[in-house]
PDB file of C-alpha atoms in Angstrom:
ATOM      1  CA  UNK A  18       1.508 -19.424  -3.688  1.00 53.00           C
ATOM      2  CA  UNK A  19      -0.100 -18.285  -6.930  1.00 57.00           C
ATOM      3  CA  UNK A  20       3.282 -16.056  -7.425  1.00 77.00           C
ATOM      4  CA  UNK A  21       1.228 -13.482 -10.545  1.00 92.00           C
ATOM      5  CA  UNK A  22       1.743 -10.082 -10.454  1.00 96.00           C
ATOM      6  CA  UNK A  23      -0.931  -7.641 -10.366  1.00 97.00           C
ATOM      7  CA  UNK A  24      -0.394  -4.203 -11.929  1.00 97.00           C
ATOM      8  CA  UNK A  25      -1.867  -0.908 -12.621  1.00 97.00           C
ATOM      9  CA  UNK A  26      -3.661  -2.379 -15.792  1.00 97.00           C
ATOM     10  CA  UNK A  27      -5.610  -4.940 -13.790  1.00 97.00           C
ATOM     11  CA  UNK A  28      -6.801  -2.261 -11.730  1.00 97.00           C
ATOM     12  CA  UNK A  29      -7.799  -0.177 -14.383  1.00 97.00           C
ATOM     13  CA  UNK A  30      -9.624  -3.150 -15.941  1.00 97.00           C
ATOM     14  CA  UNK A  31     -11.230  -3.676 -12.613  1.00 96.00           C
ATOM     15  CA  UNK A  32     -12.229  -0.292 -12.308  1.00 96.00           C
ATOM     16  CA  UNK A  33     -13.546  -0.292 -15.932  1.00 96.00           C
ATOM     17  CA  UNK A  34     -16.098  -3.595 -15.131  1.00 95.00           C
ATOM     18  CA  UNK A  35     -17.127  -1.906 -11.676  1.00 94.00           C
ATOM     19  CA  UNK A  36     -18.026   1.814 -12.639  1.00 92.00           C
ATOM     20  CA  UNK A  37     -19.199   2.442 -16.268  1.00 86.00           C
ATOM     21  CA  UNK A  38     -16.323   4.608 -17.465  1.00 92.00           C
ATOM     22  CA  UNK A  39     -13.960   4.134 -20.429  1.00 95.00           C
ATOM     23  CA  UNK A  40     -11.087   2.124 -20.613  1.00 96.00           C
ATOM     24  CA  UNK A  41      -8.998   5.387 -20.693  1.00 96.00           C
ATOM     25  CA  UNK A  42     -11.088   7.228 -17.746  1.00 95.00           C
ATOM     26  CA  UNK A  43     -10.794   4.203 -15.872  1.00 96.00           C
ATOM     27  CA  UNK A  44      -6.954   4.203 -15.826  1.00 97.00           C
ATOM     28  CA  UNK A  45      -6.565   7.665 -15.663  1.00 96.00           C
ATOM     29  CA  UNK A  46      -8.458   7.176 -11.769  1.00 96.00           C
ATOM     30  CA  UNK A  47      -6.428   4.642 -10.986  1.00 97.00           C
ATOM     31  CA  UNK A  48      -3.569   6.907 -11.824  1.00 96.00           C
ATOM     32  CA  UNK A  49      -5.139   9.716  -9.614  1.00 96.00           C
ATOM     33  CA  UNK A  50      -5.827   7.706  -6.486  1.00 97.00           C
ATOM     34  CA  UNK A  51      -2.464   6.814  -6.757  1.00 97.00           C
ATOM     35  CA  UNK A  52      -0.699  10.266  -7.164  1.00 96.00           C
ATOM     36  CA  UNK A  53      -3.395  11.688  -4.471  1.00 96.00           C
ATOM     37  CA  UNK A  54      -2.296   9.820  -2.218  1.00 97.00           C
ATOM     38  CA  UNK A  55       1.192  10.027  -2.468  1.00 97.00           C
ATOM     39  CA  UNK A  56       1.373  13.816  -2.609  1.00 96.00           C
ATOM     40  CA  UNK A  57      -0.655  13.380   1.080  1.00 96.00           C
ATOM     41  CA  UNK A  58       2.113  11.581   2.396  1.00 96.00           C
ATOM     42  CA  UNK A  59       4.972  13.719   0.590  1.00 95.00           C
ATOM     43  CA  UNK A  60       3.587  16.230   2.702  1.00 94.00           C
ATOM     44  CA  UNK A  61       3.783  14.570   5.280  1.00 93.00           C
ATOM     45  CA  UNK A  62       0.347  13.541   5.725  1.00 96.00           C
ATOM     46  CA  UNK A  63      -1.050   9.924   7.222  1.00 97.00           C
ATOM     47  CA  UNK A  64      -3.424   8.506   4.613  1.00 98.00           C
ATOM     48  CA  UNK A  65      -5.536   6.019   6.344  1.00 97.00           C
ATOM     49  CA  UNK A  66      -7.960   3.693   4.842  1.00 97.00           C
ATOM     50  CA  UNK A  67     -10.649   2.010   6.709  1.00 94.00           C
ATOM     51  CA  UNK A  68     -10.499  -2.179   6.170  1.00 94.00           C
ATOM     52  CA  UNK A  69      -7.196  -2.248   3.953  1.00 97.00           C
ATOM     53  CA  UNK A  70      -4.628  -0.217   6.302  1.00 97.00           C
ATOM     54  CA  UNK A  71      -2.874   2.759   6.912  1.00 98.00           C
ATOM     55  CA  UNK A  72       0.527   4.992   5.169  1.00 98.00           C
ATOM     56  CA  UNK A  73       2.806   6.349   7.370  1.00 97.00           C
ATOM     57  CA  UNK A  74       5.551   8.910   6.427  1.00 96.00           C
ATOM     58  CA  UNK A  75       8.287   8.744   9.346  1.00 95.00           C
ATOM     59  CA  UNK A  76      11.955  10.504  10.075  1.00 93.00           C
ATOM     60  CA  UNK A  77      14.715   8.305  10.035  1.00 91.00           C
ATOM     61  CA  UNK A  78      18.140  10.520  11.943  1.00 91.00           C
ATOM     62  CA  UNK A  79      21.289   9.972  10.243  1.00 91.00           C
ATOM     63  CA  UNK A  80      23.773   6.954  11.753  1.00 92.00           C
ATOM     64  CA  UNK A  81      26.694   5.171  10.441  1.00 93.00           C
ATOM     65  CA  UNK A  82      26.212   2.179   8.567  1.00 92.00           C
ATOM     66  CA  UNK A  83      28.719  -0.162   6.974  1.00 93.00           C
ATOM     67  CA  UNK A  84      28.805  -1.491   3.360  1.00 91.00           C
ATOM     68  CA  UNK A  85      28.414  -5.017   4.404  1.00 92.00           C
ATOM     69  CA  UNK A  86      30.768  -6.586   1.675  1.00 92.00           C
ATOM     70  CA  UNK A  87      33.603  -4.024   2.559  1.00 92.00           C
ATOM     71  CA  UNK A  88      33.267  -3.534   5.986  1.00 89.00           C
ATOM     72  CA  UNK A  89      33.790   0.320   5.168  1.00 93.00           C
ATOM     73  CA  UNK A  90      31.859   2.641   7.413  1.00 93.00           C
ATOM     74  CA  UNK A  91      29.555   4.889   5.233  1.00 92.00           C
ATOM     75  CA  UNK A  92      27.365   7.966   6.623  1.00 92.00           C
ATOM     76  CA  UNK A  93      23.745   7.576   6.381  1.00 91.00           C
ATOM     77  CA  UNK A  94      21.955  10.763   6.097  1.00 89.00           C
ATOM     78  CA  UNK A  95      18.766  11.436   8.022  1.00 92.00           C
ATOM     79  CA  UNK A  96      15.753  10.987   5.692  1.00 92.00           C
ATOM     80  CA  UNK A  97      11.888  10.344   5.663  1.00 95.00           C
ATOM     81  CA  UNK A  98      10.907   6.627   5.043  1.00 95.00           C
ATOM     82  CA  UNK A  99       7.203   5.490   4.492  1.00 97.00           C
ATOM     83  CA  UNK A 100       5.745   2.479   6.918  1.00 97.00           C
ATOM     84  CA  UNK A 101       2.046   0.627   5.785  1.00 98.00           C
ATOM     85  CA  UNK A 102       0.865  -0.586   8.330  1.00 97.00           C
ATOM     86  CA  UNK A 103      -2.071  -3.167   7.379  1.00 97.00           C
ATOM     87  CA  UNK A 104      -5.316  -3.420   9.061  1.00 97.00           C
ATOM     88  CA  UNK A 105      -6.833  -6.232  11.282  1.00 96.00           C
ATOM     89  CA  UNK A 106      -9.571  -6.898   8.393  1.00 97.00           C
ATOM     90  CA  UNK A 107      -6.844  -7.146   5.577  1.00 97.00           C
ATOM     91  CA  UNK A 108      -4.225  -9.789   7.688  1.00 96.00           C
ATOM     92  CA  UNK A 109      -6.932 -11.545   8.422  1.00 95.00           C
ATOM     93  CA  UNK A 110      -8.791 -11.700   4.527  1.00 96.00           C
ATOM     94  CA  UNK A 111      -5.180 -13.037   3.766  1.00 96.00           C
ATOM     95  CA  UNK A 112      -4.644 -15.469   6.648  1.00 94.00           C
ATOM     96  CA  UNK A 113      -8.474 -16.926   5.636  1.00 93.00           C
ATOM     97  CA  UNK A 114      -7.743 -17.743   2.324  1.00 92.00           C
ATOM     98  CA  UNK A 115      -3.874 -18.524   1.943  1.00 89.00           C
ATOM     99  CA  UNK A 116      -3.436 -20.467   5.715  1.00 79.00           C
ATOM    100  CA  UNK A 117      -6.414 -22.681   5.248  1.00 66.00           C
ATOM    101  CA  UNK A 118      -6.177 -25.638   2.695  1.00 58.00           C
ATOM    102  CA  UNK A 119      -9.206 -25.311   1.071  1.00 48.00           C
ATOM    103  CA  UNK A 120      -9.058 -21.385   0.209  1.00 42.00           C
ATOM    104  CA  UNK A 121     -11.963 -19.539  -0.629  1.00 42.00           C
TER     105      UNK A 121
ATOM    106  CA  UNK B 117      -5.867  12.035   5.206  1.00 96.00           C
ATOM    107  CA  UNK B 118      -8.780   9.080   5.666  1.00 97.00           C
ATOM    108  CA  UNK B 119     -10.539   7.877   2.700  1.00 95.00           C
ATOM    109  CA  UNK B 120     -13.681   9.824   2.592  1.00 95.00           C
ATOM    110  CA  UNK B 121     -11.389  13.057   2.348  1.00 96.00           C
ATOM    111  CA  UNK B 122      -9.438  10.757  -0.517  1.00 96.00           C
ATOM    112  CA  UNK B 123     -12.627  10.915  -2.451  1.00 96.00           C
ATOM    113  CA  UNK B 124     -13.782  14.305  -2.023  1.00 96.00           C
ATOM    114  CA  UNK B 125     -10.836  15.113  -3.421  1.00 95.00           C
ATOM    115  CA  UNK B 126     -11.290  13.383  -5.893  1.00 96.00           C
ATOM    116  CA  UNK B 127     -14.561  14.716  -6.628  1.00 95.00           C
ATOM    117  CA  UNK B 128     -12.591  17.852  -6.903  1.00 94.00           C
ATOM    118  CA  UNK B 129     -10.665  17.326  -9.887  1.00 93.00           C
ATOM    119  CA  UNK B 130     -12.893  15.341 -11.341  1.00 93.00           C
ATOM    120  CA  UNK B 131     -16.676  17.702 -11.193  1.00 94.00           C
ATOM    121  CA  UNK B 132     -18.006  15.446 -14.196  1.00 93.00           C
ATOM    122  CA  UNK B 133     -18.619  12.524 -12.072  1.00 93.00           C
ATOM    123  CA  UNK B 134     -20.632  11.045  -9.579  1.00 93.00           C
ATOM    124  CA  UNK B 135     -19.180  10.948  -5.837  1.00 93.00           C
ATOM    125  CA  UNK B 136     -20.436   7.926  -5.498  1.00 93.00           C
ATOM    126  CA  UNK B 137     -18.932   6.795  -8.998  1.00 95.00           C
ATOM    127  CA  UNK B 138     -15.669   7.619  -7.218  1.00 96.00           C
ATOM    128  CA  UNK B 139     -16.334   6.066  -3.691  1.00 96.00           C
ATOM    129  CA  UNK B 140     -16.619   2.902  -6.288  1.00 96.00           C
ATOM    130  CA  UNK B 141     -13.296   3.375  -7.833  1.00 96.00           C
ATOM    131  CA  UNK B 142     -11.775   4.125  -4.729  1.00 97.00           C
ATOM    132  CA  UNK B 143     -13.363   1.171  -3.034  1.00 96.00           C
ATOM    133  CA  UNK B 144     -12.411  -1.327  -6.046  1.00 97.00           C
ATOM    134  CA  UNK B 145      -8.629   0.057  -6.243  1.00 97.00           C
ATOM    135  CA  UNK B 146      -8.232  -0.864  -2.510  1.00 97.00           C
ATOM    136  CA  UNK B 147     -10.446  -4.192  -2.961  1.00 97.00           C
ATOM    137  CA  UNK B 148      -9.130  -5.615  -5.700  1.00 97.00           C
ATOM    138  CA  UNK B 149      -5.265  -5.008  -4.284  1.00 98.00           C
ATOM    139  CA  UNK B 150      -6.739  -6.976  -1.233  1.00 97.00           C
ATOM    140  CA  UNK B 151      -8.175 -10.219  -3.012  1.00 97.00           C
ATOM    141  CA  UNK B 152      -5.274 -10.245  -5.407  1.00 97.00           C
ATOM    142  CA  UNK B 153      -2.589  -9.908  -1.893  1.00 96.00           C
ATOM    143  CA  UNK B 154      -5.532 -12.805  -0.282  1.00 95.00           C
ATOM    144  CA  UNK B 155      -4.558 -15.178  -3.717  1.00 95.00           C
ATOM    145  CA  UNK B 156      -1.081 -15.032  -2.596  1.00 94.00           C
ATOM    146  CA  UNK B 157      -0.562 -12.672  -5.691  1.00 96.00           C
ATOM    147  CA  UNK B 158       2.004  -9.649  -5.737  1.00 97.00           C
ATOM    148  CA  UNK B 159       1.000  -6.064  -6.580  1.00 98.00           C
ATOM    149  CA  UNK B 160       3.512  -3.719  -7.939  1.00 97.00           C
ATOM    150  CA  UNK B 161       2.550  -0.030  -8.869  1.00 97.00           C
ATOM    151  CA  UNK B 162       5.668   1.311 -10.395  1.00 95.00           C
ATOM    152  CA  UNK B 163       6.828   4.480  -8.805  1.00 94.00           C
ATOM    153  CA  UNK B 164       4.487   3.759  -6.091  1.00 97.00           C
ATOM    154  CA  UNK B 165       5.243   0.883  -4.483  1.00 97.00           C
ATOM    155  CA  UNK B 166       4.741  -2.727  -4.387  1.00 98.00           C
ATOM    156  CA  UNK B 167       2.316  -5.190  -1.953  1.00 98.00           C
ATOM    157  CA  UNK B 168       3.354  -8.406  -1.211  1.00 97.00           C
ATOM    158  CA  UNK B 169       2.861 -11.485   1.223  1.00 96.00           C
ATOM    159  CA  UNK B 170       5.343 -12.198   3.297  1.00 95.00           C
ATOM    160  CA  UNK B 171       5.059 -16.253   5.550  1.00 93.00           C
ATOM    161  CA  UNK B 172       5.693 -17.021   8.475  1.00 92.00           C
ATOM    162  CA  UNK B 173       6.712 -19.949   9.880  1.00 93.00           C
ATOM    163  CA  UNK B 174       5.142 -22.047  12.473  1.00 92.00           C
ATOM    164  CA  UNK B 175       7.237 -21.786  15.826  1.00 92.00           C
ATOM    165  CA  UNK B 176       7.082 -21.962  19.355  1.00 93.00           C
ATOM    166  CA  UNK B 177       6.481 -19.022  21.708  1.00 92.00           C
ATOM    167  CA  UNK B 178       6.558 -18.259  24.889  1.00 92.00           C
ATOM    168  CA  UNK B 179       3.533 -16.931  27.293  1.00 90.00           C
ATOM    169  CA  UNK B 180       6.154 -14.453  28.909  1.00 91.00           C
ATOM    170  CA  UNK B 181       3.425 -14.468  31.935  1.00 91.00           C
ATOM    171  CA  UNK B 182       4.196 -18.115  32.514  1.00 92.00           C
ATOM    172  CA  UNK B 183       6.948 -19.412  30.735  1.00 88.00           C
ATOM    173  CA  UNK B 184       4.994 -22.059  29.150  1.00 91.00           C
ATOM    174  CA  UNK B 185       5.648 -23.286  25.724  1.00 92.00           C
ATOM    175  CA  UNK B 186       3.149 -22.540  23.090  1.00 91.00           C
ATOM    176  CA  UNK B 187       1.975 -23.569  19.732  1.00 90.00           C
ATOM    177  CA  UNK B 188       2.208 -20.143  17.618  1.00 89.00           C
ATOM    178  CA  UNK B 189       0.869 -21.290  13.964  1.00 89.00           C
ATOM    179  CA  UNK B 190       2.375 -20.122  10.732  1.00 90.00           C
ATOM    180  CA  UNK B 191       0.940 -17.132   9.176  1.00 92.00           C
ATOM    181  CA  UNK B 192       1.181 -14.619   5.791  1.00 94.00           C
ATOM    182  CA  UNK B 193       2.080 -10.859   6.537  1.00 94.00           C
ATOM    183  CA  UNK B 194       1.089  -8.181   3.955  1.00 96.00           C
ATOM    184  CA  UNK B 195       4.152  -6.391   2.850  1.00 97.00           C
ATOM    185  CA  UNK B 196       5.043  -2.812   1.317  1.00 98.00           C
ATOM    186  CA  UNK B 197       7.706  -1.554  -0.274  1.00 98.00           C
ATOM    187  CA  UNK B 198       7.961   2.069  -0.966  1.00 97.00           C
ATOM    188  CA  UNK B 199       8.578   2.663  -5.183  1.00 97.00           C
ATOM    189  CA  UNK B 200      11.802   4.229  -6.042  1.00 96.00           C
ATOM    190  CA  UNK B 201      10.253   7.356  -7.474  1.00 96.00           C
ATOM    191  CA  UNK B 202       8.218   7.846  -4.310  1.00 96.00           C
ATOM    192  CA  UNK B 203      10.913   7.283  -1.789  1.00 95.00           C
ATOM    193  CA  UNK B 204      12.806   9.534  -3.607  1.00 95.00           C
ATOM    194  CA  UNK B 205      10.093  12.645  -3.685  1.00 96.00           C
ATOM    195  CA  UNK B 206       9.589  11.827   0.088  1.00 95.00           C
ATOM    196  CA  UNK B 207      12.739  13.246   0.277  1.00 92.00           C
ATOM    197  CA  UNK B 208      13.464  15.821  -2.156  1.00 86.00           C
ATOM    198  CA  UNK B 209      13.067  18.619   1.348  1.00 67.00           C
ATOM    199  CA  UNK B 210       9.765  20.214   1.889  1.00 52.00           C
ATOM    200  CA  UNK B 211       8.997  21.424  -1.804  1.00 46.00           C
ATOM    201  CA  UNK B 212       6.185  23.775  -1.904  1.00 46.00           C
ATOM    202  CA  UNK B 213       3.763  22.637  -4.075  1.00 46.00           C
ATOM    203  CA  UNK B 214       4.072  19.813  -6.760  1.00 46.00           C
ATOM    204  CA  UNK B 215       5.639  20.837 -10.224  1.00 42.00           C
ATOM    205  CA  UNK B 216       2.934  20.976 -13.032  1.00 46.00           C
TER     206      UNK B 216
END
């Protein structure tokens, strides 16, 4: 596995060669699509996108969990955890090109 | 929210451009996390969250119909993990409306 890490420059960059925007317009989007969709799901919101998958926002109750290197019981409060749940079409874009030898 | 509501509002706080200027930044954001996830590559969007591939191993199932042994083939998973910032806001209560 190639092991690089992409980030939100790479996007910007890739948003910069795709639309004809400046550098700086280009990452401020990026930045936008980003916060956009997490205030969706901070309210609570599904955010669902077609071909790449689908954000999820569900309630966890509280329980009693245990600090694994102590043993010590510790309270876990109830909270809200978000779940992405990826499409058919992505799993399988990544099962064509990283399960078969020859890649793309 | 789907992702033509995404991009109208979009096209809300941004009236200078083109819709369709941002159905291509919406569409490239999403495609280029995909191809970099399909090279095997991580993506991590601080205070976000992070996408990674997760493998898994070849093993042998079961058809639970039949009980016969079968061949199940290894396979990569896409992974999330929620950011720390975001996970956090999820759960700062219901705040009304977003600080500006």
């Amino acid at each position: 596995m190639a092991g690089n890490t992409v980030t939100r420059a790479q996007l910007s960059e890739a948003v910069y060669h795709e639309v004809g925007l400046s550098r700086n317009e280009s990452a401020d989007l990026v930045e936008t699509v980003l916060s956009e969709i997490a205030e969706s799901l901070i309210k609570g919101d599904t955010v669902k996108v077609s071909s790449f998958g689908s954000f999820q926002v569900r309630a966890k109750g509280g329980r009693v969990g245990r600090n694994p290197k102590t043993g010590q019981e510790v309270p876990i409060q109830p909270r809200r955890v978000l779940v992405f749940r990826a499409s058919h079409v992505l799993k399988e874009r990544i099962n064509a090109a990283l399960s078969r030898p020859s890649g793309r | 929210m789907i992702k033509s509501e995404l991009i109208l509002r979009l096209a809300e706080r941004n009236p200078h451009l083109y819709q369709r200027d941002i159905e291509r930044i919406v569409t490239t954001v999403f495609d280029e996390i995909a191809a970099a996830l399909s090279r095997g590559d991580r993506v991590e969007l601080r205070g976000f969250g992070a996408f990674s591939v997760k493998q898994r191993p070849p093993r042998i199932g079961r058809n639970p119909r039949t009980g016969d042994s079968v061949q199940v083939a290894g396979k990569h998973i896409p992974f999330f993990k929620t950011g720390k910032e975001l996970r956090e806001r999820l759960n700062e209560g219901e705040p009304p409306a977003p600080k500006t």
